[in-house]
PDB file of C-alpha atoms in Angstrom:
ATOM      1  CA  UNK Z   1     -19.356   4.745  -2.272  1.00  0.00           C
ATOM      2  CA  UNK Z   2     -16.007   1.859  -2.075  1.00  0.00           C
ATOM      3  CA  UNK Z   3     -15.423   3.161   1.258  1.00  0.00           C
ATOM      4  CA  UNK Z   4     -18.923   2.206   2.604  1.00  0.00           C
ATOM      5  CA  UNK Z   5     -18.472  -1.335   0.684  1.00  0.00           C
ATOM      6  CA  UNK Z   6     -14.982  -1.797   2.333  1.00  0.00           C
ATOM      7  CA  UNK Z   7     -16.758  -1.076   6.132  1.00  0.00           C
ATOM      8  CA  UNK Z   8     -19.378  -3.529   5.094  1.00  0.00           C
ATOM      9  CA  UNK Z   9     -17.769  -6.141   3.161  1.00  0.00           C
ATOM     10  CA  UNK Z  10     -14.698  -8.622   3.228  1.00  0.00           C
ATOM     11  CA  UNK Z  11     -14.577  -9.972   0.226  1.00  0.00           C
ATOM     12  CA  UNK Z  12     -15.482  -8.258  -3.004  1.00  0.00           C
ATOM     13  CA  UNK Z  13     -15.638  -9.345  -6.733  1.00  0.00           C
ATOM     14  CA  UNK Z  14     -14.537  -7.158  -9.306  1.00  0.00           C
ATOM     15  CA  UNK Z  15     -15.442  -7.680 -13.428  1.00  0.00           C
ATOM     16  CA  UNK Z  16     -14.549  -7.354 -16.344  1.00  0.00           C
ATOM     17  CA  UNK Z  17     -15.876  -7.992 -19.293  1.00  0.00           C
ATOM     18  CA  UNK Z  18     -19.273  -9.461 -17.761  1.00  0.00           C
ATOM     19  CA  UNK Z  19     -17.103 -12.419 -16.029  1.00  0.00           C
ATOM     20  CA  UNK Z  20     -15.623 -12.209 -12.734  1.00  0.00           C
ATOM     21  CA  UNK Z  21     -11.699 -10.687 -13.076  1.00  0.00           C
ATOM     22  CA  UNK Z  22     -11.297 -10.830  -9.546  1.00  0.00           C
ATOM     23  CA  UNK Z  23     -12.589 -12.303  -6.382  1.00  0.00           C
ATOM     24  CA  UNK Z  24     -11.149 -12.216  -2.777  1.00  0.00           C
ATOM     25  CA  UNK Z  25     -10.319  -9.570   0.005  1.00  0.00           C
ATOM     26  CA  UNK Z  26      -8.608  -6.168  -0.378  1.00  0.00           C
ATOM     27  CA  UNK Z  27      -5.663  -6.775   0.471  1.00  0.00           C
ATOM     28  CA  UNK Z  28      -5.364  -9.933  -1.820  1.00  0.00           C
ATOM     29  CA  UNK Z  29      -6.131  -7.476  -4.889  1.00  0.00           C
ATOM     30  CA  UNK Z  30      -3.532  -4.866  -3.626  1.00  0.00           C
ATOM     31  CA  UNK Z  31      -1.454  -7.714  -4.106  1.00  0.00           C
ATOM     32  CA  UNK Z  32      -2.564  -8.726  -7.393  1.00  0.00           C
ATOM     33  CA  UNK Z  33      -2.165  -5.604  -9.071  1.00  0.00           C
ATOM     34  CA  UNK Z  34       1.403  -4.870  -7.920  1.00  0.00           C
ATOM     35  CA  UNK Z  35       0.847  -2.681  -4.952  1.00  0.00           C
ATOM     36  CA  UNK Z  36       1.031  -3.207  -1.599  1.00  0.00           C
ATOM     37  CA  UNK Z  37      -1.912  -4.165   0.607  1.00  0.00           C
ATOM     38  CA  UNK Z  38      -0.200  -2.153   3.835  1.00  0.00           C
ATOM     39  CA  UNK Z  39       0.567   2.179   2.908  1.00  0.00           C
ATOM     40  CA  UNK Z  40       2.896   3.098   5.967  1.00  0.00           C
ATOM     41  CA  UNK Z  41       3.127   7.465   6.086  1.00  0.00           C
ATOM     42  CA  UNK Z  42       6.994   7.471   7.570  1.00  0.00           C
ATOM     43  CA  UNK Z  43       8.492  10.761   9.145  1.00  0.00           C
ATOM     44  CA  UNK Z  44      12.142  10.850   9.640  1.00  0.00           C
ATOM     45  CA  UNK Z  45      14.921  13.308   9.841  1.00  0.00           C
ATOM     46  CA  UNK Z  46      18.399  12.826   9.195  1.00  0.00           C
ATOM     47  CA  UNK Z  47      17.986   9.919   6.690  1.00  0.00           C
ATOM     48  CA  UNK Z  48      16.931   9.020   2.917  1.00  0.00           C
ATOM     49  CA  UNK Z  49      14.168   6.309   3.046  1.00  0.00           C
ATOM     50  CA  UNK Z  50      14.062   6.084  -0.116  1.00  0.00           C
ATOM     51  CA  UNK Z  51      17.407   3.980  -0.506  1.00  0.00           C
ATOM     52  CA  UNK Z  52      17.195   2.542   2.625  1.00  0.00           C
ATOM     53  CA  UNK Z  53      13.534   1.522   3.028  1.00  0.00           C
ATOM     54  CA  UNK Z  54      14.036  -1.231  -0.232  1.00  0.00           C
ATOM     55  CA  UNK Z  55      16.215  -3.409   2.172  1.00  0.00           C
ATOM     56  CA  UNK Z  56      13.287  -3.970   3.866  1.00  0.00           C
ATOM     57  CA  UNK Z  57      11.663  -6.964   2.747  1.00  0.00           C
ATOM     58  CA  UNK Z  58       8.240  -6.531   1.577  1.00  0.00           C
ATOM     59  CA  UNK Z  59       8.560  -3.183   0.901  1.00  0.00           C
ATOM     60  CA  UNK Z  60       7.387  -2.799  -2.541  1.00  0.00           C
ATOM     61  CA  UNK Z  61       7.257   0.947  -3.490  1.00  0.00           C
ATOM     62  CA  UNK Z  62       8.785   3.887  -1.427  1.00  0.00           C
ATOM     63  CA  UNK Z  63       7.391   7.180  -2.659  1.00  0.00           C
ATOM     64  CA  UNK Z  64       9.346  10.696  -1.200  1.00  0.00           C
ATOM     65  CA  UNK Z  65       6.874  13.281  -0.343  1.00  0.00           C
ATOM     66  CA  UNK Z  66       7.119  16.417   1.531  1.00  0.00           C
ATOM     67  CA  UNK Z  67      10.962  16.603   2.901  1.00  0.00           C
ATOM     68  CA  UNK Z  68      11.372  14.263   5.720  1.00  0.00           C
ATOM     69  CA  UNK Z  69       7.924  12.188   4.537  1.00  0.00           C
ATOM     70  CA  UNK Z  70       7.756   8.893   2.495  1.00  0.00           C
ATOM     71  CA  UNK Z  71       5.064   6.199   1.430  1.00  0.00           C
ATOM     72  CA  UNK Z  72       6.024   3.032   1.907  1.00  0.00           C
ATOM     73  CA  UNK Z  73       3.645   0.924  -0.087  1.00  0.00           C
ATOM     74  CA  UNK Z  74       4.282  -3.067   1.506  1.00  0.00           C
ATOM     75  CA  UNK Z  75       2.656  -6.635   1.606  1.00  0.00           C
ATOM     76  CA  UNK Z  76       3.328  -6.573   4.853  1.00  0.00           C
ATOM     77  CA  UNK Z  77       3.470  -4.084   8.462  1.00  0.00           C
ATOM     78  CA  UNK Z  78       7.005  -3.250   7.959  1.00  0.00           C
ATOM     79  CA  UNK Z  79       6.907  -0.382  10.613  1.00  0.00           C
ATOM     80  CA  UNK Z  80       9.396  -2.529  12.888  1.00  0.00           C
ATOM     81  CA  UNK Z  81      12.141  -2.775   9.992  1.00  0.00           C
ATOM     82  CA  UNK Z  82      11.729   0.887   9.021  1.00  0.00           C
ATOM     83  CA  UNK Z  83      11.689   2.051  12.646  1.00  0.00           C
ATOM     84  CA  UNK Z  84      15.241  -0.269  13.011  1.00  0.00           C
ATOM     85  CA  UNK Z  85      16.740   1.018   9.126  1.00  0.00           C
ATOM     86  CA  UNK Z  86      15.725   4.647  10.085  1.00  0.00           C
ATOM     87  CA  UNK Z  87      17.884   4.551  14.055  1.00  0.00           C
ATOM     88  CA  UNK Z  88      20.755   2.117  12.354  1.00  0.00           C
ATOM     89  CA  UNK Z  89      21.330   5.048  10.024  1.00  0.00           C
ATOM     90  CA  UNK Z  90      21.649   7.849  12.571  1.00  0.00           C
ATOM     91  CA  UNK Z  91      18.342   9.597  11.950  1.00  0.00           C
ATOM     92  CA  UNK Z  92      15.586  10.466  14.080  1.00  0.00           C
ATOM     93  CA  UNK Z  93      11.852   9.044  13.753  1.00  0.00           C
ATOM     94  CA  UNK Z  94       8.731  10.603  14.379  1.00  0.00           C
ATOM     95  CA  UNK Z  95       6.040   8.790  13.069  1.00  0.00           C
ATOM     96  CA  UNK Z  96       4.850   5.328  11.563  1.00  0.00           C
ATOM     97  CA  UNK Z  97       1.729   5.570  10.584  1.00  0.00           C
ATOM     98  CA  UNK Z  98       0.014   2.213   9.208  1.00  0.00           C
ATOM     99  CA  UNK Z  99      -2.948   2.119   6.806  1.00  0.00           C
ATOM    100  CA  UNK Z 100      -4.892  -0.782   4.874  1.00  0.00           C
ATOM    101  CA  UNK Z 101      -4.943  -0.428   1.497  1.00  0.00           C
ATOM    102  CA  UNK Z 102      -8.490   1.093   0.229  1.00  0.00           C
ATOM    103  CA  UNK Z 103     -10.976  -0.321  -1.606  1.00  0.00           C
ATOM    104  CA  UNK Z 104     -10.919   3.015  -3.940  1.00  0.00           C
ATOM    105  CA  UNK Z 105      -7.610   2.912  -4.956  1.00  0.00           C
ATOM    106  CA  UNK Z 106      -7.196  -0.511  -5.543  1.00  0.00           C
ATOM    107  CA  UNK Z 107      -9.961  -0.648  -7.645  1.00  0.00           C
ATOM    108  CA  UNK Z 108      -8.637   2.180  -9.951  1.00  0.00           C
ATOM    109  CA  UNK Z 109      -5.502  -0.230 -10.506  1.00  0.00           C
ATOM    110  CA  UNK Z 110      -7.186  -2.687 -11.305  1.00  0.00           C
ATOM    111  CA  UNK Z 111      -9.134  -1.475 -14.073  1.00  0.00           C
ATOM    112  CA  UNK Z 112      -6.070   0.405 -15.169  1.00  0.00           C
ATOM    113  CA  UNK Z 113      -4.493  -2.447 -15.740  1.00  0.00           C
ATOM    114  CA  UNK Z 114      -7.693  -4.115 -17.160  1.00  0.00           C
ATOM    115  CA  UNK Z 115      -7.963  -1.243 -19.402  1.00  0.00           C
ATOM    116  CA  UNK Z 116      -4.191  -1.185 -20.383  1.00  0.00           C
ATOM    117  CA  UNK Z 117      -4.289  -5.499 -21.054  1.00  0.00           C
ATOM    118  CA  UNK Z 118      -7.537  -5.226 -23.568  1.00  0.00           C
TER     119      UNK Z 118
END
C-alpha cells in the first residue's frame, strides 16, 4: 500500500501520537531518521567497499552483502565517488545501481524510533 502512496504523492505526513511527527518528502524523512535518502547496490571485484566507501562524503552506511556486493545507504548520488574509490584502488566495477529511498522502509524507521523514544 506505501508504494502506491509514494507513486502518487510527494509529500507525506506521518503521526504519532494523534499530532503530526513528521511532514515533508521521502527523502527528507530518510534523512531524519538517520538513513540515507539515496540506496546505491555496488558490484566490485578486487576491493573492500566497506573501508573505502566511508571516505566518500555522504555516504552514511555501507552494508557488505553477497561477496563482491555492498549497500551504500547516502544523502546523496555518490555513484561518481564510488565508481573513482573502487578504480583508485585497483579493482574492477560492474555495477552502480541507484535507488530512492522507499516510502516502506522509511516509515518502519520511523516508528521504530518513535516506538523506541516513548
Amino acid at each position: 500500500m506505501l508504494n502506491v502512496v509514494q507513486t502518487v504523492c510527494d509529500r507525506i505526513a506521518l503521526f504519532s501520537n494523534g499530532r503530526i511527527g513528521f511532514l515533508g518528502t521521502i527523502e527528507e524523512l530518510a534523512d531524519k531518521i538517520g538513513g540515507g535518502a539515496f540506496l546505491i547496490d555496488v558490484e566490485a571485484d578486487g576491493i573492500d567497499l566497506t573501508e573505502l566507501g566511508t571516505s566518500a562524503e555522504g555516504v552514511t552506511s555501507i552494508a557488505p552483502g553477497r561477496h563482491g556486493h555492498w549497500l551504500v545507504e547516502s544523502d546523496r548520488d555518490v555513484r561518481p565517488e564510488l565508481a573513482r574509490l573502487v578504480v583508485d584502488a585497483g579493482g574492477s566495477l560492474k555495477n552502480l545501481d541507484l535507488r530512492r529511498a522507499r516510502l516502506d522502509q522509511a516509515y518502519n524507521r520511523y516508528v521504530r524510533e518513535v516506538v523506541h523514544d516513548a
